[in-house]
PDB file of C-alpha atoms and ligand atoms in Angstrom:
ATOM      1  CA  MET A  14      10.503   1.728   2.555  1.00 97.00           C
ATOM      2  CA  ARG A  15       7.061   1.432   4.094  1.00 98.00           C
ATOM      3  CA  ILE A  16       3.982   2.724   2.309  1.00 98.00           C
ATOM      4  CA  ASP A  17       0.567   3.122   3.950  1.00 98.00           C
ATOM      5  CA  VAL A  18      -2.517   3.669   1.791  1.00 98.00           C
ATOM      6  CA  PHE A  19      -5.902   4.658   3.197  1.00 99.00           C
ATOM      7  CA  THR A  20      -8.898   4.019   0.933  1.00 98.00           C
ATOM      8  CA  ILE A  21     -12.509   2.776   0.853  1.00 98.00           C
ATOM      9  CA  PHE A  22     -11.508   0.479  -2.025  1.00 98.00           C
ATOM     10  CA  PRO A  23      -8.529  -1.589  -0.732  1.00 98.00           C
ATOM     11  CA  ASP A  24      -8.779  -3.997  -3.682  1.00 98.00           C
ATOM     12  CA  TYR A  25      -7.837  -1.105  -6.006  1.00 98.00           C
ATOM     13  CA  LEU A  26      -4.310  -1.398  -4.588  1.00 97.00           C
ATOM     14  CA  ALA A  27      -4.001  -5.147  -5.283  1.00 97.00           C
ATOM     15  CA  PRO A  28      -1.782  -4.522  -8.373  1.00 96.00           C
ATOM     16  CA  LEU A  29       0.989  -3.466  -5.986  1.00 96.00           C
ATOM     17  CA  GLN A  30       1.452  -7.155  -5.186  1.00 94.00           C
ATOM     18  CA  LEU A  31       2.395  -7.852  -8.821  1.00 95.00           C
ATOM     19  CA  SER A  32       5.567  -7.560 -10.910  1.00 92.00           C
ATOM     20  CA  LEU A  33       8.562  -5.560  -9.709  1.00 92.00           C
ATOM     21  CA  ILE A  34       6.778  -3.985  -6.761  1.00 93.00           C
ATOM     22  CA  GLY A  35       5.502  -7.372  -5.668  1.00 95.00           C
ATOM     23  CA  LYS A  36       9.037  -8.713  -5.877  1.00 95.00           C
ATOM     24  CA  ALA A  37      10.360  -5.753  -3.880  1.00 96.00           C
ATOM     25  CA  ILE A  38       7.862  -6.689  -1.161  1.00 96.00           C
ATOM     26  CA  GLU A  39       8.971 -10.338  -1.307  1.00 96.00           C
ATOM     27  CA  ASP A  40      12.623  -9.232  -1.145  1.00 96.00           C
ATOM     28  CA  GLY A  41      11.930  -7.122   1.949  1.00 96.00           C
ATOM     29  CA  LEU A  42      12.782  -3.853   0.166  1.00 96.00           C
ATOM     30  CA  LEU A  43       9.232  -2.588   0.593  1.00 97.00           C
ATOM     31  CA  GLU A  44       6.238  -2.914   2.916  1.00 98.00           C
ATOM     32  CA  VAL A  45       2.793  -1.907   1.689  1.00 97.00           C
ATOM     33  CA  HIS A  46      -0.014  -1.549   4.232  1.00 98.00           C
ATOM     34  CA  VAL A  47      -3.449  -0.896   2.717  1.00 98.00           C
ATOM     35  CA  HIS A  48      -6.076   0.277   5.193  1.00 98.00           C
ATOM     36  CA  ASP A  49      -9.857   0.262   4.651  1.00 98.00           C
ATOM     37  CA  LEU A  50     -11.092   3.644   5.877  1.00 99.00           C
ATOM     38  CA  ARG A  51     -14.371   2.042   6.963  1.00 98.00           C
ATOM     39  CA  GLN A  52     -12.378   0.402   9.764  1.00 98.00           C
ATOM     40  CA  TRP A  53     -12.712   3.827  11.489  1.00 98.00           C
ATOM     41  CA  THR A  54     -16.494   4.146  11.128  1.00 98.00           C
ATOM     42  CA  HIS A  55     -18.822   3.250  13.997  1.00 98.00           C
ATOM     43  CA  ASP A  56     -22.317   3.213  12.526  1.00 98.00           C
ATOM     44  CA  ARG A  57     -24.202   0.253  11.159  1.00 98.00           C
ATOM     45  CA  HIS A  58     -23.833   1.469   7.581  1.00 98.00           C
ATOM     46  CA  ARG A  59     -20.105   2.284   7.981  1.00 98.00           C
ATOM     47  CA  THR A  60     -20.794   5.757   6.607  1.00 98.00           C
ATOM     48  CA  VAL A  61     -17.860   7.720   5.157  1.00 99.00           C
ATOM     49  CA  ASP A  62     -19.668  10.486   3.247  1.00 98.00           C
ATOM     50  CA  ASP A  63     -22.302  13.155   3.642  1.00 98.00           C
ATOM     51  CA  THR A  64     -23.867  16.040   1.694  1.00 98.00           C
ATOM     52  CA  PRO A  65     -21.693  19.103   0.992  1.00 98.00           C
ATOM     53  CA  TYR A  66     -22.122  22.288   3.053  1.00 98.00           C
ATOM     54  CA  GLY A  67     -23.024  25.081   0.647  1.00 98.00           C
ATOM     55  CA  GLY A  68     -24.906  22.674  -1.611  1.00 98.00           C
ATOM     56  CA  GLY A  69     -23.738  21.255  -4.912  1.00 98.00           C
ATOM     57  CA  ALA A  70     -23.724  17.861  -6.531  1.00 98.00           C
ATOM     58  CA  GLY A  71     -22.276  14.717  -5.027  1.00 98.00           C
ATOM     59  CA  MET A  72     -21.088  13.847  -1.563  1.00 98.00           C
ATOM     60  CA  VAL A  73     -18.068  14.776   0.542  1.00 98.00           C
ATOM     61  CA  MET A  74     -15.987  12.414   2.688  1.00 99.00           C
ATOM     62  CA  LYS A  75     -16.677  12.950   6.392  1.00 98.00           C
ATOM     63  CA  PRO A  76     -13.752  14.173   8.543  1.00 99.00           C
ATOM     64  CA  GLU A  77     -14.272  11.815  11.502  1.00 99.00           C
ATOM     65  CA  PRO A  78     -13.158   8.509   9.923  1.00 99.00           C
ATOM     66  CA  TRP A  79     -10.152  10.242   8.350  1.00 99.00           C
ATOM     67  CA  GLY A  80      -9.198  11.807  11.671  1.00 99.00           C
ATOM     68  CA  GLU A  81      -9.215   8.445  13.429  1.00 99.00           C
ATOM     69  CA  ALA A  82      -7.385   6.754  10.565  1.00 99.00           C
ATOM     70  CA  LEU A  83      -4.636   9.395  10.603  1.00 98.00           C
ATOM     71  CA  ASP A  84      -4.449   9.160  14.401  1.00 98.00           C
ATOM     72  CA  ALA A  85      -3.705   5.446  13.930  1.00 98.00           C
ATOM     73  CA  LEU A  86      -1.118   6.265  11.268  1.00 98.00           C
ATOM     74  CA  LEU A  87       0.602   8.707  13.625  1.00 97.00           C
ATOM     75  CA  ALA A  88       0.610   6.096  16.382  1.00 97.00           C
ATOM     76  CA  SER A  89       2.347   3.651  14.016  1.00 97.00           C
ATOM     77  CA  TYR A  90       5.301   6.054  13.778  1.00 95.00           C
ATOM     78  CA  GLY A  91       5.891   5.751  17.498  1.00 87.00           C
ATOM     79  CA  PRO A  92       6.729   8.708  19.762  1.00 85.00           C
ATOM     80  CA  ILE A  93       6.823  12.042  17.932  1.00 71.00           C
ATOM     81  CA  THR A  94      10.439  13.120  17.635  1.00 75.00           C
ATOM     82  CA  ASP A  95      11.974  16.393  16.467  1.00 80.00           C
ATOM     83  CA  GLY A  96      12.788  14.730  13.134  1.00 84.00           C
ATOM     84  CA  PRO A  97      10.972  15.333   9.839  1.00 88.00           C
ATOM     85  CA  ARG A  98       7.223  14.939   9.987  1.00 95.00           C
ATOM     86  CA  PRO A  99       5.650  11.810   8.444  1.00 97.00           C
ATOM     87  CA  VAL A 100       4.929  12.317   4.736  1.00 98.00           C
ATOM     88  CA  LEU A 101       1.243  12.296   3.753  1.00 98.00           C
ATOM     89  CA  LEU A 102       0.298  12.551   0.091  1.00 98.00           C
ATOM     90  CA  VAL A 103      -3.274  13.459  -0.782  1.00 99.00           C
ATOM     91  CA  PRO A 104      -4.127  12.896  -4.465  1.00 99.00           C
ATOM     92  CA  THR A 105      -6.577  15.555  -5.682  1.00 98.00           C
ATOM     93  CA  PRO A 106      -7.426  17.228  -9.022  1.00 98.00           C
ATOM     94  CA  SER A 107      -6.443  20.548  -7.429  1.00 98.00           C
ATOM     95  CA  GLY A 108      -3.022  19.304  -6.325  1.00 98.00           C
ATOM     96  CA  ARG A 109       0.476  20.242  -7.455  1.00 98.00           C
ATOM     97  CA  PRO A 110       1.423  18.193 -10.534  1.00 98.00           C
ATOM     98  CA  PHE A 111       3.265  15.017  -9.506  1.00 98.00           C
ATOM     99  CA  THR A 112       6.708  15.022 -11.149  1.00 97.00           C
ATOM    100  CA  GLN A 113       9.773  12.824 -11.480  1.00 96.00           C
ATOM    101  CA  ALA A 114      11.534  15.187  -9.102  1.00 96.00           C
ATOM    102  CA  MET A 115       8.866  14.446  -6.480  1.00 98.00           C
ATOM    103  CA  ALA A 116       9.310  10.708  -7.093  1.00 98.00           C
ATOM    104  CA  ASP A 117      13.082  11.129  -6.646  1.00 97.00           C
ATOM    105  CA  GLU A 118      12.516  12.932  -3.343  1.00 98.00           C
ATOM    106  CA  LEU A 119       9.938  10.444  -2.065  1.00 98.00           C
ATOM    107  CA  ALA A 120      12.187   7.483  -2.951  1.00 97.00           C
ATOM    108  CA  ALA A 121      14.559   8.650  -0.219  1.00 97.00           C
ATOM    109  CA  ALA A 122      11.870   8.686   2.492  1.00 97.00           C
ATOM    110  CA  PRO A 123      11.704   5.753   4.924  1.00 96.00           C
ATOM    111  CA  ARG A 124       7.886   5.938   4.946  1.00 98.00           C
ATOM    112  CA  ILE A 125       5.172   7.615   2.904  1.00 98.00           C
ATOM    113  CA  ALA A 126       1.393   7.493   3.266  1.00 98.00           C
ATOM    114  CA  PHE A 127      -1.457   8.179   0.849  1.00 98.00           C
ATOM    115  CA  ALA A 128      -4.966   9.378   1.737  1.00 99.00           C
ATOM    116  CA  CYS A 129      -7.143   8.338  -1.207  1.00 99.00           C
ATOM    117  CA  GLY A 130     -10.393  10.242  -1.383  1.00 98.00           C
ATOM    118  CA  ARG A 131     -13.533   9.437  -3.313  1.00 98.00           C
ATOM    119  CA  TYR A 132     -16.865  11.196  -4.061  1.00 98.00           C
ATOM    120  CA  GLU A 133     -16.159  14.959  -4.462  1.00 98.00           C
ATOM    121  CA  GLY A 134     -13.200  14.826  -2.140  1.00 98.00           C
ATOM    122  CA  ILE A 135     -12.256  14.824   1.548  1.00 99.00           C
ATOM    123  CA  ASP A 136     -13.595  17.480   4.008  1.00 99.00           C
ATOM    124  CA  HIS A 137     -10.804  20.062   3.818  1.00 98.00           C
ATOM    125  CA  ARG A 138     -10.557  20.317   7.598  1.00 99.00           C
ATOM    126  CA  VAL A 139      -8.817  16.914   7.474  1.00 99.00           C
ATOM    127  CA  ILE A 140      -5.995  18.444   5.419  1.00 98.00           C
ATOM    128  CA  ASP A 141      -5.874  21.503   7.694  1.00 98.00           C
ATOM    129  CA  TRP A 142      -5.735  19.337  10.825  1.00 98.00           C
ATOM    130  CA  ALA A 143      -3.184  16.914   9.307  1.00 98.00           C
ATOM    131  CA  ARG A 144      -0.752  19.732   8.428  1.00 98.00           C
ATOM    132  CA  GLN A 145      -0.083  20.075  12.163  1.00 97.00           C
ATOM    133  CA  TYR A 146       1.342  16.570  12.371  1.00 97.00           C
ATOM    134  CA  PHE A 147       2.277  15.531   8.816  1.00 98.00           C
ATOM    135  CA  ASP A 148       4.249  16.923   5.903  1.00 98.00           C
ATOM    136  CA  VAL A 149       1.139  17.084   3.722  1.00 98.00           C
ATOM    137  CA  SER A 150       1.317  17.373  -0.089  1.00 98.00           C
ATOM    138  CA  GLU A 151      -1.816  17.682  -2.188  1.00 98.00           C
ATOM    139  CA  VAL A 152      -0.718  16.251  -5.542  1.00 98.00           C
ATOM    140  CA  SER A 153      -2.334  15.687  -8.929  1.00 98.00           C
ATOM    141  CA  LEU A 154      -1.598  12.935 -11.430  1.00 98.00           C
ATOM    142  CA  GLY A 155      -2.532  15.149 -14.373  1.00 98.00           C
ATOM    143  CA  ASP A 156      -5.027  17.519 -15.939  1.00 98.00           C
ATOM    144  CA  TYR A 157      -8.006  15.164 -16.137  1.00 98.00           C
ATOM    145  CA  VAL A 158     -10.567  14.088 -13.572  1.00 98.00           C
ATOM    146  CA  LEU A 159     -10.504  10.603 -12.043  1.00 98.00           C
ATOM    147  CA  ASN A 160     -13.172   9.151  -9.736  1.00 98.00           C
ATOM    148  CA  GLY A 161     -10.848   8.878  -6.769  1.00 98.00           C
ATOM    149  CA  GLY A 162      -7.281   8.939  -5.527  1.00 98.00           C
ATOM    150  CA  GLU A 163      -6.437   5.228  -5.818  1.00 98.00           C
ATOM    151  CA  VAL A 164      -5.321   5.197  -9.472  1.00 98.00           C
ATOM    152  CA  ALA A 165      -3.179   8.265  -8.791  1.00 98.00           C
ATOM    153  CA  ALA A 166      -1.655   6.612  -5.717  1.00 98.00           C
ATOM    154  CA  LEU A 167      -0.819   3.491  -7.754  1.00 98.00           C
ATOM    155  CA  ALA A 168       0.976   5.598 -10.362  1.00 98.00           C
ATOM    156  CA  MET A 169       2.817   7.696  -7.799  1.00 98.00           C
ATOM    157  CA  ILE A 170       3.841   4.609  -5.824  1.00 98.00           C
ATOM    158  CA  GLU A 171       5.165   2.879  -8.959  1.00 97.00           C
ATOM    159  CA  ALA A 172       7.065   6.007 -10.067  1.00 97.00           C
ATOM    160  CA  THR A 173       8.610   6.271  -6.593  1.00 98.00           C
ATOM    161  CA  VAL A 174       9.298   2.659  -5.658  1.00 97.00           C
ATOM    162  CA  ARG A 175      11.081   1.888  -8.941  1.00 97.00           C
ATOM    163  CA  LEU A 176      13.728   4.416  -7.839  1.00 97.00           C
ATOM    164  CA  VAL A 177      14.426   2.615  -4.559  1.00 96.00           C
ATOM    165  CA  PRO A 178      17.857   0.944  -4.821  1.00 94.00           C
ATOM    166  CA  GLY A 179      17.540  -2.752  -5.628  1.00 94.00           C
ATOM    167  CA  VAL A 180      13.986  -2.604  -6.982  1.00 94.00           C
ATOM    168  CA  ILE A 181      14.925  -2.181 -10.649  1.00 90.00           C
ATOM    169  CA  GLY A 182      17.655  -4.671 -11.615  1.00 77.00           C
ATOM    170  CA  ASN A 183      19.292  -2.534 -14.309  1.00 69.00           C
ATOM    171  CA  SER A 184      19.746   0.877 -12.676  1.00 67.00           C
ATOM    172  CA  LEU A 185      21.286   2.163 -15.935  1.00 62.00           C
ATOM    173  CA  SER A 186      17.796   2.213 -17.404  1.00 66.00           C
ATOM    174  CA  LEU A 187      16.783   4.703 -14.718  1.00 69.00           C
ATOM    175  CA  VAL A 188      19.516   7.091 -15.787  1.00 63.00           C
ATOM    176  CA  GLU A 189      18.390   7.252 -19.419  1.00 61.00           C
ATOM    177  CA  GLU A 190      14.710   7.758 -18.729  1.00 70.00           C
ATOM    178  CA  SER A 191      12.502  10.619 -19.711  1.00 69.00           C
ATOM    179  CA  TYR A 192      12.200  13.475 -17.266  1.00 68.00           C
ATOM    180  CA  SER A 193      15.285  12.382 -15.319  1.00 67.00           C
ATOM    181  CA  ALA A 194      17.900  15.041 -14.737  1.00 67.00           C
ATOM    182  CA  ALA A 195      20.495  12.666 -16.158  1.00 68.00           C
ATOM    183  CA  SER A 196      18.695  12.655 -19.502  1.00 74.00           C
ATOM    184  CA  ASP A 197      18.440  16.469 -19.496  1.00 79.00           C
ATOM    185  CA  HIS A 198      14.685  15.951 -19.081  1.00 86.00           C
ATOM    186  CA  LEU A 199      14.473  14.790 -22.689  1.00 95.00           C
ATOM    187  CA  LEU A 200      11.916  12.235 -23.834  1.00 97.00           C
ATOM    188  CA  GLU A 201      13.160   8.760 -24.604  1.00 96.00           C
ATOM    189  CA  TYR A 202      14.471   7.664 -27.984  1.00 98.00           C
ATOM    190  CA  PRO A 203      12.646   4.848 -29.856  1.00 98.00           C
ATOM    191  CA  VAL A 204      13.745   1.283 -28.989  1.00 98.00           C
ATOM    192  CA  TYR A 205      14.033  -1.825 -31.182  1.00 98.00           C
ATOM    193  CA  THR A 206      14.786  -5.528 -30.838  1.00 98.00           C
ATOM    194  CA  LYS A 207      15.043  -8.603 -33.101  1.00 98.00           C
ATOM    195  CA  PRO A 208      14.111  -9.310 -35.858  1.00 98.00           C
ATOM    196  CA  ALA A 209      16.126  -6.682 -37.817  1.00 98.00           C
ATOM    197  CA  SER A 210      13.329  -6.546 -40.410  1.00 98.00           C
ATOM    198  CA  TRP A 211       9.643  -6.917 -39.567  1.00 98.00           C
ATOM    199  CA  ARG A 212       6.686  -6.484 -41.945  1.00 98.00           C
ATOM    200  CA  GLY A 213       8.848  -4.338 -44.228  1.00 98.00           C
ATOM    201  CA  PHE A 214      10.090  -2.131 -41.385  1.00 98.00           C
ATOM    202  CA  ASP A 215      13.835  -2.242 -40.719  1.00 98.00           C
ATOM    203  CA  VAL A 216      15.742  -1.347 -37.558  1.00 98.00           C
ATOM    204  CA  PRO A 217      17.765   1.902 -38.114  1.00 98.00           C
ATOM    205  CA  GLU A 218      21.153   0.847 -39.570  1.00 98.00           C
ATOM    206  CA  VAL A 219      23.149   2.744 -36.945  1.00 98.00           C
ATOM    207  CA  LEU A 220      21.785   0.459 -34.215  1.00 98.00           C
ATOM    208  CA  LEU A 221      23.207  -2.568 -36.049  1.00 98.00           C
ATOM    209  CA  SER A 222      26.619  -0.927 -36.546  1.00 98.00           C
ATOM    210  CA  GLY A 223      28.115  -1.834 -33.176  1.00 98.00           C
ATOM    211  CA  HIS A 224      29.552   1.716 -33.070  1.00 98.00           C
ATOM    212  CA  HIS A 225      28.583   2.811 -29.523  1.00 98.00           C
ATOM    213  CA  GLY A 226      29.465   6.452 -30.106  1.00 98.00           C
ATOM    214  CA  LYS A 227      27.292   6.713 -33.191  1.00 98.00           C
ATOM    215  CA  VAL A 228      24.465   4.848 -31.414  1.00 98.00           C
ATOM    216  CA  ALA A 229      24.629   7.275 -28.469  1.00 98.00           C
ATOM    217  CA  GLN A 230      24.645  10.264 -30.823  1.00 98.00           C
ATOM    218  CA  TRP A 231      21.648   8.912 -32.810  1.00 98.00           C
ATOM    219  CA  ARG A 232      19.702   8.264 -29.607  1.00 98.00           C
ATOM    220  CA  HIS A 233      20.389  11.788 -28.312  1.00 98.00           C
ATOM    221  CA  GLU A 234      19.332  13.311 -31.649  1.00 98.00           C
ATOM    222  CA  GLN A 235      16.124  11.251 -31.572  1.00 98.00           C
ATOM    223  CA  SER A 236      15.386  12.387 -28.007  1.00 98.00           C
ATOM    224  CA  VAL A 237      15.911  16.042 -28.900  1.00 97.00           C
ATOM    225  CA  GLU A 238      13.722  15.758 -32.009  1.00 98.00           C
ATOM    226  CA  ILE A 239      10.888  13.959 -30.199  1.00 98.00           C
ATOM    227  CA  THR A 240      11.025  16.332 -27.240  1.00 98.00           C
ATOM    228  CA  SER A 241      11.056  19.426 -29.481  1.00 97.00           C
ATOM    229  CA  ARG A 242       8.026  18.105 -31.350  1.00 98.00           C
ATOM    230  CA  ARG A 243       5.934  16.742 -28.459  1.00 97.00           C
ATOM    231  CA  ARG A 244       7.097  18.588 -25.329  1.00 97.00           C
ATOM    232  CA  PRO A 245       8.850  21.861 -26.243  1.00 96.00           C
ATOM    233  CA  ASP A 246       8.178  22.921 -22.651  1.00 94.00           C
ATOM    234  CA  LEU A 247      10.826  20.445 -21.508  1.00 93.00           C
ATOM    235  CA  ILE A 248      13.521  22.039 -23.658  1.00 88.00           C
ATOM    236  CA  THR A 249      15.462  24.417 -21.394  1.00 80.00           C
TER     237      THR A 249
HETATM  238  N1  LIG B 308      -4.478  12.877  -8.136  1.00 64.56           N
HETATM  239  C1  LIG B 308      -5.448  13.037  -8.743  1.00 64.56           C
HETATM  240  C2  LIG B 308      -6.574  13.255  -9.579  1.00 64.56           C
HETATM  241  C3  LIG B 308      -7.943  13.092  -9.335  1.00 64.56           C
HETATM  242  C4  LIG B 308      -8.671  12.741  -8.100  1.00 64.56           C
HETATM  243  C5  LIG B 308      -7.977  12.457  -6.922  1.00 64.56           C
HETATM  244  C6  LIG B 308      -8.663  12.200  -5.757  1.00 64.56           C
HETATM  245  C7  LIG B 308     -10.047  12.225  -5.751  1.00 64.56           C
HETATM  246  C8  LIG B 308     -11.033  12.077  -4.750  1.00 64.56           C
HETATM  247  C9  LIG B 308     -12.284  12.218  -5.351  1.00 64.56           C
HETATM  248  N2  LIG B 308     -12.078  12.458  -6.673  1.00 64.56           N
HETATM  249  C10 LIG B 308     -13.159  12.684  -7.642  1.00 64.56           C
HETATM  250  C11 LIG B 308     -13.352  14.143  -7.887  1.00 64.56           C
HETATM  251  C12 LIG B 308     -14.037  14.519  -8.998  1.00 64.56           C
HETATM  252  C13 LIG B 308     -14.261  15.878  -9.261  1.00 64.56           C
HETATM  253  C14 LIG B 308     -13.776  16.828  -8.418  1.00 64.56           C
HETATM  254  C15 LIG B 308     -14.001  18.298  -8.716  1.00 64.56           C
HETATM  255  N3  LIG B 308     -15.185  18.825  -8.014  1.00 64.56           N
HETATM  256  C16 LIG B 308     -15.436  20.164  -8.546  1.00 64.56           C
HETATM  257  C17 LIG B 308     -16.658  20.806  -7.845  1.00 64.56           C
HETATM  258  C18 LIG B 308     -16.431  20.867  -6.364  1.00 64.56           C
HETATM  259  C19 LIG B 308     -16.163  19.503  -5.826  1.00 64.56           C
HETATM  260  C20 LIG B 308     -14.985  18.855  -6.570  1.00 64.56           C
HETATM  261  C21 LIG B 308     -13.073  16.454  -7.296  1.00 64.56           C
HETATM  262  C22 LIG B 308     -12.864  15.080  -7.024  1.00 64.56           C
HETATM  263  C23 LIG B 308     -10.748  12.489  -6.946  1.00 64.56           C
HETATM  264  C24 LIG B 308     -10.073  12.734  -8.120  1.00 64.56           C
HETATM  265  N4  LIG B 308      -8.595  13.390 -10.479  1.00 64.56           N
HETATM  266  N5  LIG B 308      -7.675  13.732 -11.410  1.00 64.56           N
HETATM  267  C25 LIG B 308      -6.445  13.662 -10.904  1.00 64.56           C
HETATM  268  N6  LIG B 308      -5.285  13.947 -11.577  1.00 64.56           N
END
């Protein structure tokens, strides 16, 4: 998989070089190309923002640098074929909530790209223009306001890349995870490790029993109880 990220803060994406994603890059399972949007500015101050039409606080990201950056992205795909359009994800507070199902879908794509805005957002004409050439999804990390799209892109990339075959060593752990279809979208059960007793807190006896059936039943019951209490909306 190849991932392209466009941002005015390339260093924000440095964590992608760490841990499992960093190893996936080393192992050739993943390519990450981070592009500084200012590369497509032409004035002395490398300007990427301007005041909003209609007034209001803050600044809006100018369309021109984004247009040239996305032109370059298109060119990197080679000649336009009749196949599926390149995937472009635009993190925004007004986007569709990013879900595990989206991560599952994205994990199957050969390439995905992220346009990370800042200020009060990207001039909407960029999205309108891009829809002609890209499969554009405006997506939100959650119901809170961040200062830009980079943190959201990091989270979405991690949620997606960990599903790429070979990235996570123990694929069984993917099956049992919260939100996955395989776990009936239930939240995860509590986990424990040695020592069996710690500061007066003991590991549940059933987990020490070696009885796999009883362990599985206990874990399912825990997941149902936690989900019912914290996320009744996930109970179908
Ligand atoms: N994913 C995701 C996100 C983001 C996110 C993603 C991308 C950008 C680019 C810039 N910002 C900052 C910002 C801050 C406030 C507003 C609202 N304003 C209301 C008045 C009219 C103007 C817009 C918009 C943009 C971003 C925030 N926040 N939360 C998520 N889950």
